[in-house]
Structure formats: C-alpha cells, structure tokens
Amino acid sequence: MSDRALLVIVLAAGLGTRMKSQTPKVLHKIAGRTMLEHVLHSASESVAANAKVPAKFCVVTAPNANDTEVAARRVYPAVKIFTQEERLGTAHAVLAAREAIAGFSGDVMVLYGDTPLIEPATLSRLRDELEKGYFLAVLGFHSSNPTGYGRLITNSQGELLEIVEEKEATAEQRAITLCNSGVFCFRSERLLEVLDQIGNDNAKGEYYLTDAVKIAREKALSATVVECDEQEVLGVNSRQELAVAEQIMQTRLRQKAMAGGVTLLSPETVYLSADTQIGRDVLIEPNVIIGPGVKIGDNVIIRGFSHLENAVLHDDVQIGPFARLRPGTELRQGVKVGNFVEIKNAEVCEGAKISHLSYIGDAHVGAEANIGAGTITCNYDGFNKHPTEIGAGAFIGSNSALVAPVTIGEGAYIGSGSVITKDVPPAALSLTRTPQIDRPGWADKFRAIHKAGHDRKKA
Ligand code: UD1
Ligand code: CA
C-alpha cells in the first residue's frame, strides 16, 4: 500500500447537455447521493484504507457552479474548487488545478465526476501499481462495444504505449477492446512538465489528457494499465444511463445489506440510500423505500409499502405496512407504528404504540404511551408549527385531535373523539364530547314512515 501523499482531482466541468436539465450533471443523484459525492466518497474511502496518508481533494467545475461546490464540501469541507473558464478538454481541465499540483509531492489521481460507480478498492489497486516505478497508471476495461472510448495501445510486456481517441484511431486500433476509463494516477514529479506539452492539434481541437501517455514515454517515463469491470466505470451522460447506474448501485446496496444480516423478502423492490445504516436481524418486506439519512437498529421489522427518510429506528421497532416516516422521526426501542401512520419531526419513546391511521408531527410521545386509531396532532395553524407533548403512559382515545401547542400529562386518558385544546393534567381523564342522546324506538318509527311513503309511490 502506498504511503505517499495523495492529491485527488475530480473533473466536473461537464455541461451534461444530454441530461436535459437545469441541474449540473454531476449533481444528479444515485441512491439519494449526488454523483460527485459518490466519487469523492469512493476516493476518500480508498484513502481511509491507508489512514497514514495525507490526502487533498480538488474539484474542477464550470464557472458559477455554487451548488457543485456545496455538494463537494458535504464530503470534504476543505475541498479546493478550481474553475475551468472554458471547456477545452480533459488535460486543460486538470491544468485548471495547476496551483494544487505545483505545490504537491506524491501521487495525483484524476477522476471524472460522472462516473459514480467506481469502487474504493479499485482506486487503491490503481494507485498501488505506481509503486512498481511507473510514472502513470490508467484504469482500463474491456468492452464488447468500445465505440466512443479511447483505446489503450499496449506492448507484449503489458506496458501502455499510448491512448488513441476514437476519432484519431485507425481501423486496426478501433478493433482493440481495451478502453480508457478516464481514471488516471500520476506521480506528481514532472507531471506539470508533461501536461504543459499536451497540444490541441487533433480531431476535436481539445487538449486530451490521454496524450500524457505518449509524451511521458518520450521522456522515458513509463505507463501501465490496471483493468477493472466495465460496469464500475460506467459514465452517466443521459437519464437512461442514470437509471442503469441507479439499478447497479441498488443491487450493490441490497447485497451489502443482506451480507450484513438483513432479510429482504423481495430485494429488487426495496430501495436503499447510499448512507442507509442497518443493524442485524432486520426484516424488510417488499416495496419499501428508504431515503437518505435513515439509521435502523437491530431486530427491526419494516412491513411492506413503507417510506422512510431522515429517520432513526432503534432496536426492536416495528413499522408498517404503509408507514411513512418523514424527516426528524426518532423511534426509540420497541416502538410500534402501524398502518397508515405518518410521523414527522417527532420522538417516540420506548414501547409507545401508534398502531393505526395517525398523523404525529412536531411531537414528543412518552414511553409506553398508546395513541389510538385516527389520532391527529394539529400542529399547523397556517403560519406556524406548534409542539405536542404526550406524557409517558398516556392513553389517547381513537379519533382525537390534539390542537398544538398542547401537553397531555403522564398517564392521562383522552376520551375518544375529543378535540383537546388545553393542557391535560397528569393522570386526568379529559374529553370534549357532547352528551349522548338515546330515543328508544325512534329507528323503527322512522323506517315505518319512510316505507309507507315508498309503497304509496309504487302503487
Ligand atoms: C474521455 C477520454 C477517453 C475515455 C472516455 C471515458 C480524453 C481525451 N478522452 O473521452 O479516452 O475513453 O473519457 O469516458 O480524455 N471535462 C471537463 N472539462 C473539459 C472536458 C471534459 O471537466 O474541458 C470532464 C467532463 O465533465 C467529463 C470528463 O471530463 O466528466 C470526460 O470528458 P468527455 O468530454 O466526456 O470525454 P470523452 O470524449 O468521453
Ligand atoms: Ca464522456
């Protein structure tokens, strides 16, 4: 494993025209995380595998790419952003980060922001290859359909001689199936000298990073190829490719979850996020969507058709079917949330039950409280959100409306169908029902009168 310092440069100045979007291409999401963040995470995990090594991260963006910068800083607050003023090719993009390369000694890794499936272990493998004394190593892959990719020209010793872009390639070269993924690793020493010699006298009039190979060899600096699976370096240029990448990523996340002790009854119907954390002996039924920011403990059961985002589920929790956990939900140990229950910004304490048809928002529900069917926290008055506090062991009768701000004391009972607008003292019974009226025999008389009317009409 390399113990040299690492400089990672992610190229993200692409226009992404084929996405037909207002959003920069690298900010489109896969498993709830932007493609740029996937690439940065992968690079940083590859570094973390060798914690001794200091690493610096740079992202090259198009002008005015503020959102891109924000996304990059979520992964690496200290990331350096360089702007490529004009899009003149991959070598030109790398040179936008000249300042970072100039003051650096170690390995320089170049990645594309639109290649979100690249795995940390592959990046480590690429980098380790430089240990053998090469000036550069490129990540290559065999493709049954190499059209459009640069081809890797190697000799019988497996050394890389040059990379020829599709537009420059001879028919013979086009028949080569070993392609350039675009991921490079260089020794920093003499890198600027090589990059500065790259010209733009070619079919596209661009400064090709791939020309670095030939120029390096002319300086007796050797190059090599590390192979990986084609799938891993899939570049996303369209919504169709985005969908393909999403499926590949979902398959990986499902495999990882199952390997970690999660039972998925129908894996292909469960959608996970890149940051989903799940414990052991968790059961997830079909058709569940787990959005970003979800943490699930051990022995949790998530029944079918549930939807979760930014929620924490402690051990032994059960939710669903058809539960909706919105941001800010925290379900403590042993909580039970049943069908058609929506929870938002609420902490539900140990052993509490919300079994049927409820909305609990901006609330704190004490331990062992029982929230009856159809209970609604009326948290919003059209302008502001207000809190509801439900004490431990409280029993909320079915179809109650708790008009916030309001506090239900510990162990209190709320009569079914109540509209509670004032605080309820601990251990009290509160109800807001109009008294029941009983009229003996009324129903029979009512039916008799109406039946007589109908019979007359028919006659
Ligand atoms: C590039 C490679 C090709 C390789 C292919 C893999 C070159 C010359 N060619 O071709 O060998 O097989 O990728 O997908 O490097 N970018 C910038 N600024 C620029 C130009 C590009 O930031 O001025 C970024 C793009 O956003 C993109 C990446 O660099 O993420 C690749 O650029 P692109 O123009 O798509 O290169 P290809 O022609 O596909
Ligand atoms: Ca491309």
XYZ file of C-alpha atoms and ligand atoms in Angstrom:
499
model
C 0.000 0.000 0.000
C 1.328 3.393 -0.957
C 2.467 5.704 1.803
C 2.884 8.710 -0.456
C 0.631 11.732 -0.109
C -2.346 11.819 -2.479
C -3.922 14.643 -4.454
C -7.330 13.791 -5.925
C -8.630 15.929 -8.801
C -12.239 15.339 -9.839
C -13.225 16.756 -13.220
C -16.753 18.094 -13.018
C -16.916 20.882 -15.559
C -19.060 18.885 -17.975
C -22.147 20.504 -19.432
C -24.350 17.438 -19.306
C -26.477 18.672 -22.211
C -27.931 15.221 -22.790
C -29.450 15.187 -19.301
C -31.829 17.994 -20.443
C -31.693 19.523 -17.003
C -31.235 22.769 -15.094
C -29.125 20.795 -12.623
C -25.425 20.275 -13.415
C -24.857 16.677 -14.468
C -22.666 15.704 -11.511
C -25.417 16.797 -9.101
C -27.923 14.238 -10.342
C -28.428 11.624 -7.670
C -27.918 7.906 -7.420
C -29.273 6.181 -4.291
C -30.021 9.591 -2.814
C -26.477 10.934 -3.194
C -25.092 13.160 -5.959
C -22.738 11.509 -8.446
C -19.980 13.929 -7.423
C -20.354 12.893 -3.778
C -20.209 9.215 -4.744
C -16.892 9.788 -6.496
C -15.486 11.821 -3.586
C -16.665 9.204 -1.073
C -15.050 6.451 -3.070
C -11.763 8.337 -3.264
C -11.828 9.170 0.419
C -12.645 5.571 1.401
C -9.745 4.396 -0.691
C -7.528 6.803 1.245
C -9.069 5.808 4.587
C -7.984 2.220 3.920
C -4.498 3.603 4.429
C -5.019 6.210 7.138
C -1.390 7.275 7.415
C -1.510 9.006 4.078
C -2.486 12.659 3.910
C -4.883 13.425 1.061
C -6.038 16.615 -0.596
C -9.147 16.890 -2.722
C -9.830 19.260 -5.624
C -12.857 19.599 -7.862
C -12.720 21.325 -11.240
C -16.054 22.927 -12.069
C -17.601 25.091 -14.747
C -17.980 28.806 -13.869
C -20.718 29.717 -11.348
C -21.099 26.183 -10.044
C -22.037 27.116 -6.486
C -24.246 24.079 -5.902
C -21.457 21.808 -7.098
C -19.143 23.387 -4.544
C -21.731 22.911 -1.781
C -22.103 19.210 -2.662
C -18.319 18.700 -2.689
C -17.976 20.373 0.719
C -20.529 17.999 2.222
C -17.952 15.246 1.735
C -14.804 17.301 2.193
C -15.253 20.697 3.852
C -11.660 21.606 2.924
C -12.024 20.661 -0.777
C -10.358 23.092 -3.194
C -12.539 24.283 -6.022
C -10.966 25.297 -9.333
C -12.906 26.851 -12.158
C -12.281 25.833 -15.747
C -13.296 29.018 -17.550
C -13.525 27.411 -20.993
C -14.127 23.745 -21.700
C -11.040 22.949 -23.783
C -10.502 19.289 -22.955
C -9.574 16.892 -20.172
C -5.904 17.962 -19.954
C -6.977 21.605 -19.857
C -9.409 20.724 -17.049
C -6.644 19.068 -14.997
C -4.464 22.131 -15.540
C -7.190 24.294 -14.014
C -5.878 22.776 -10.771
C -2.277 23.705 -11.651
C -1.803 25.595 -8.393
C -2.623 22.451 -6.370
C -0.325 20.239 -8.447
C 2.573 22.717 -8.377
C 2.950 22.715 -4.613
C 2.405 18.987 -4.202
C 4.638 15.973 -3.906
C 3.106 12.483 -4.067
C 0.514 10.726 -6.262
C -2.084 12.630 -8.283
C -5.328 10.828 -9.081
C -7.696 12.164 -11.740
C -11.342 11.082 -11.659
C -14.494 12.059 -13.532
C -17.454 13.407 -11.569
C -19.902 11.498 -13.750
C -18.510 8.015 -13.026
C -20.318 7.289 -9.766
C -19.875 3.506 -9.544
C -16.123 3.440 -9.116
C -15.130 1.389 -6.050
C -12.532 2.379 -3.430
C -10.639 -0.922 -3.757
C -10.183 -0.347 -7.490
C -8.745 3.119 -6.877
C -6.333 1.660 -4.330
C -5.316 -1.009 -6.828
C -4.610 1.640 -9.469
C -2.526 3.668 -7.090
C -0.561 0.704 -5.777
C 0.560 -0.022 -9.336
C 2.674 3.153 -9.277
C 4.752 1.534 -6.519
C 6.319 -0.572 -9.274
C 8.030 2.548 -10.585
C 5.598 3.692 -13.274
C 5.054 7.396 -13.885
C 1.385 6.826 -14.633
C -1.257 4.125 -14.410
C -4.600 4.267 -16.161
C -7.718 2.312 -15.295
C -8.807 0.325 -18.355
C -11.629 -2.060 -19.144
C -12.612 -4.448 -21.888
C -15.816 -3.577 -23.687
C -17.838 -5.515 -26.222
C -18.896 -2.125 -27.575
C -15.829 0.139 -27.373
C -17.157 2.810 -29.758
C -16.501 6.307 -28.447
C -13.813 5.351 -25.943
C -10.097 5.993 -26.168
C -8.230 2.731 -26.931
C -5.270 1.559 -24.884
C -2.291 0.520 -27.003
C -0.053 -1.858 -25.062
C 3.043 -3.908 -25.848
C 3.653 -7.574 -25.116
C 5.042 -6.697 -21.634
C 1.723 -5.066 -20.762
C 3.241 -1.591 -20.817
C 0.983 1.168 -22.053
C 2.410 2.838 -25.159
C -0.294 5.360 -25.951
C -4.002 6.112 -25.803
C -5.705 6.824 -29.102
C -9.043 8.604 -29.111
C -11.803 7.090 -31.266
C -11.689 9.980 -33.730
C -7.936 9.623 -34.246
C -7.832 5.821 -34.308
C -7.002 3.671 -37.327
C -9.367 0.828 -38.220
C -6.872 -1.578 -36.675
C -6.789 0.429 -33.430
C -10.577 0.623 -33.320
C -10.670 -3.161 -33.206
C -8.928 -3.048 -29.804
C -11.411 -3.670 -26.997
C -9.246 -2.405 -24.118
C -10.616 1.071 -23.351
C -9.687 4.119 -21.299
C -11.971 4.692 -18.312
C -10.539 8.173 -17.824
C -9.250 7.432 -14.311
C -5.524 8.151 -14.066
C -2.927 8.061 -11.362
C 0.335 10.018 -11.849
C 3.494 10.684 -9.938
C 3.459 14.418 -9.197
C 7.132 14.836 -10.105
C 7.318 16.032 -13.753
C 3.523 15.898 -14.156
C 3.195 19.602 -14.969
C 6.077 19.335 -17.412
C 4.166 16.562 -19.238
C 0.756 18.281 -19.110
C 2.189 21.542 -20.418
C 3.388 19.774 -23.563
C -0.066 18.497 -24.499
C -1.363 20.315 -27.573
C -4.759 20.511 -29.235
C -3.868 19.549 -32.784
C -6.458 16.795 -33.124
C -9.935 15.994 -34.458
C -11.772 17.771 -31.632
C -9.304 20.635 -31.184
C -9.145 19.735 -27.476
C -6.305 19.251 -25.025
C -6.503 15.483 -24.453
C -5.279 14.166 -21.115
C -4.751 10.859 -22.882
C -1.806 12.407 -24.782
C 0.101 12.402 -21.483
C 0.983 8.744 -22.074
C 2.892 9.272 -25.308
C 4.605 12.439 -24.087
C 5.675 10.700 -20.878
C 7.154 7.777 -22.807
C 9.173 10.178 -24.955
C 10.696 11.315 -21.642
C 11.391 7.698 -20.617
C 8.568 7.851 -18.081
C 6.693 4.535 -18.184
C 2.955 3.888 -18.161
C 0.771 0.911 -17.337
C -2.845 -0.268 -17.275
C -4.899 -1.634 -14.390
C -8.058 -3.399 -15.516
C -11.477 -3.212 -13.927
C -15.024 -4.228 -14.742
C -16.778 -2.122 -17.389
C -19.782 -1.608 -15.112
C -17.671 0.171 -12.496
C -16.594 2.933 -14.843
C -19.977 3.493 -16.451
C -20.180 7.186 -17.325
C -23.562 8.841 -16.918
C -24.464 11.192 -19.756
C -28.225 10.717 -20.051
C -31.255 9.901 -17.903
C -31.175 6.369 -19.338
C -27.609 5.874 -18.105
C -28.625 7.430 -14.782
C -31.293 4.730 -14.431
C -28.795 1.994 -15.306
C -26.346 3.326 -12.703
C -29.167 3.519 -10.126
C -30.025 -0.160 -10.660
C -26.400 -1.233 -10.347
C -25.990 0.823 -7.180
C -29.246 -0.537 -5.699
C -28.118 -4.092 -6.364
C -24.865 -3.374 -4.541
C -26.634 -1.778 -1.572
C -29.088 -4.688 -1.284
C -26.240 -7.214 -1.412
C -24.381 -5.269 1.260
C -27.475 -5.117 3.486
C -28.122 -8.854 3.147
C -24.452 -9.646 3.790
C -24.767 -7.586 6.990
C -27.695 -9.600 8.341
C -30.792 -8.036 6.791
C -33.552 -10.184 5.291
C -35.083 -8.716 2.144
C -38.104 -10.745 1.053
C -38.038 -9.203 -2.392
C -34.691 -7.420 -2.766
C -35.430 -5.870 -6.140
C -38.421 -3.958 -4.717
C -36.537 -2.386 -1.808
C -34.765 0.920 -2.485
C -31.942 1.948 -0.211
C -29.798 5.059 0.031
C -26.036 5.230 -0.144
C -25.941 6.351 3.512
C -28.520 3.878 4.885
C -27.300 2.201 8.074
C -28.990 -1.075 9.085
C -28.323 -3.392 12.015
C -28.719 -7.161 12.210
C -31.741 -9.401 12.059
C -33.777 -6.731 10.364
C -36.651 -7.822 8.150
C -37.720 -5.619 5.263
C -40.829 -6.661 3.384
C -41.434 -5.812 -0.300
C -41.913 -2.329 -1.751
C -40.106 -0.264 0.826
C -38.304 2.986 0.022
C -35.553 4.130 2.331
C -34.487 7.678 1.508
C -31.392 9.493 2.732
C -30.442 9.809 6.397
C -32.014 6.614 7.742
C -30.476 4.613 10.598
C -32.042 1.294 11.584
C -31.080 -0.712 14.693
C -31.235 -4.482 15.330
C -34.338 -6.701 15.213
C -36.404 -4.119 13.374
C -39.335 -5.113 11.156
C -40.307 -2.852 8.268
C -43.502 -4.077 6.674
C -44.423 -3.567 3.034
C -45.004 -0.241 1.290
C -43.350 1.857 3.974
C -41.485 5.068 3.100
C -38.723 6.446 5.319
C -36.427 9.458 5.149
C -34.120 11.098 7.709
C -35.376 8.838 10.462
C -33.793 6.823 13.260
C -35.290 3.474 14.283
C -33.811 1.959 17.432
C -33.719 -1.771 18.202
C -36.908 -3.862 18.179
C -39.015 -1.262 16.385
C -41.811 -2.389 14.053
C -43.379 -0.201 11.399
C -45.936 -0.568 8.638
C -47.332 -1.826 6.410
C -47.825 1.598 4.770
C -45.943 3.614 7.393
C -44.486 6.957 6.441
C -41.572 8.289 8.473
C -40.639 11.816 7.470
C -37.546 13.833 8.455
C -36.799 14.182 12.148
C -38.530 10.985 13.251
C -36.872 9.048 16.057
C -38.469 5.811 17.210
C -36.912 4.518 20.428
C -36.589 0.875 21.367
C -39.639 -1.312 20.920
C -41.897 1.356 19.401
C -44.690 0.075 17.199
C -46.004 2.155 14.310
C -48.838 0.580 12.369
C -50.552 1.041 9.023
C -51.276 4.453 7.521
C -49.367 6.328 10.184
C -47.350 9.418 9.235
C -44.730 10.769 11.622
C -42.667 13.930 11.177
C -40.175 15.649 13.485
C -41.189 13.597 16.475
C -39.503 11.492 19.106
C -41.497 8.448 20.142
C -40.132 6.914 23.345
C -39.624 3.305 24.399
C -42.525 0.946 23.907
C -45.048 3.538 22.729
C -47.638 2.399 20.168
C -49.198 4.314 17.291
C -50.962 1.473 15.596
C -53.430 2.874 13.058
C -54.215 5.870 10.840
C -52.488 8.748 12.628
C -50.531 11.918 11.960
C -47.957 12.728 14.621
C -45.943 15.858 13.794
C -43.700 18.146 15.880
C -44.366 15.962 18.885
C -42.775 14.119 21.765
C -44.504 10.910 22.757
C -43.545 9.484 26.155
C -42.621 5.863 26.833
C -45.419 3.264 26.742
C -47.995 5.820 25.588
C -50.821 4.370 23.489
C -52.018 6.540 20.641
C -55.442 5.391 19.461
C -56.545 4.939 15.864
C -57.019 8.174 13.946
C -55.272 10.470 16.407
C -54.089 13.673 14.778
C -51.695 16.268 16.152
C -52.988 19.564 14.720
C -49.547 21.141 14.564
C -50.027 23.857 11.943
C -52.194 26.965 12.055
C -51.403 28.107 8.535
C -48.453 30.200 9.709
C -46.523 28.392 12.411
C -45.847 24.851 13.565
C -46.543 24.084 17.244
C -45.402 21.240 19.501
C -47.430 18.496 21.150
C -46.135 16.767 24.262
C -47.703 13.449 25.209
C -46.607 12.170 28.625
C -45.360 8.676 29.353
C -48.079 6.077 29.677
C -50.809 8.410 28.373
C -53.757 6.831 26.532
C -55.167 8.842 23.652
C -58.627 7.616 22.654
C -59.314 6.966 18.991
C -60.101 9.834 16.659
C -58.774 12.525 18.962
C -57.465 15.837 17.675
C -54.685 17.337 19.785
C -54.529 21.033 18.906
C -50.962 22.248 19.423
C -49.331 23.713 21.360
C -50.648 21.314 23.942
C -49.372 18.970 26.656
C -51.011 15.733 27.739
C -49.790 14.834 31.229
C -48.266 11.499 32.154
C -50.707 8.651 32.402
C -53.701 10.822 31.361
C -56.677 9.431 29.420
C -58.236 11.253 26.498
C -61.774 10.187 25.659
C -62.290 9.050 22.074
C -63.263 11.693 19.576
C -62.063 14.602 21.724
C -60.683 17.860 20.411
C -58.091 18.807 23.009
C -57.127 22.486 23.025
C -55.905 22.913 26.616
C -53.171 21.149 28.603
C -54.316 17.980 30.343
C -53.003 17.323 33.878
C -51.197 14.042 34.607
C -53.439 11.081 35.394
C -56.627 13.020 34.466
C -59.424 11.981 32.104
C -60.208 14.676 29.551
C -62.935 14.517 26.976
C -64.779 17.072 24.878
C -67.839 15.137 23.870
C -71.411 16.416 23.594
C -73.625 14.204 25.754
C -75.201 11.213 24.022
C -78.982 11.284 23.438
C -80.976 7.998 23.280
C -84.555 7.890 21.840
C -85.974 4.400 22.354
C -87.893 3.013 19.332
C -87.059 6.021 17.119
C -85.416 3.956 14.355
C -88.380 1.624 13.930
C -90.815 4.544 13.628
C -88.553 6.287 11.158
C -88.357 3.215 8.913
C -92.127 2.631 9.082
C -92.922 6.212 7.928
C -90.485 6.042 5.019
C -91.562 2.571 3.927
C -95.186 3.689 3.787
C -94.196 6.633 1.523
C -92.312 4.316 -0.881
C -95.186 1.798 -1.045
C -97.651 4.586 -1.988
C -95.391 5.717 -4.901
C -95.093 2.156 -6.277
C -98.877 1.586 -6.142
C -12.706 10.705 -22.363
C -11.329 10.179 -22.749
C -11.488 8.821 -23.415
C -12.181 7.865 -22.468
C -13.531 8.446 -22.031
C -14.122 7.585 -20.946
C -9.961 12.129 -23.253
C -9.397 12.973 -24.316
N -10.708 11.116 -23.645
O -13.397 10.905 -23.568
O -10.214 8.293 -23.733
O -12.377 6.612 -23.074
O -13.352 9.768 -21.496
O -15.420 8.032 -20.652
O -9.677 12.361 -22.086
N -14.262 17.518 -18.721
C -14.047 18.718 -18.122
N -13.552 19.755 -18.891
C -13.293 19.609 -20.203
C -13.535 18.360 -20.807
C -14.010 17.320 -20.044
O -14.263 18.890 -16.926
O -12.847 20.590 -20.816
C -14.782 16.410 -17.916
C -16.202 16.050 -18.298
O -17.122 16.687 -17.440
C -16.247 14.561 -18.088
C -14.826 14.109 -18.327
O -14.012 15.262 -18.189
O -16.614 14.217 -16.774
C -14.625 13.452 -19.688
O -14.889 14.363 -20.708
P -15.585 13.958 -22.066
O -15.605 15.137 -22.952
O -16.865 13.249 -21.786
O -14.518 12.918 -22.648
P -14.774 11.770 -23.708
O -14.771 12.337 -25.062
O -15.895 10.922 -23.283
Ca -17.708 11.077 -21.889
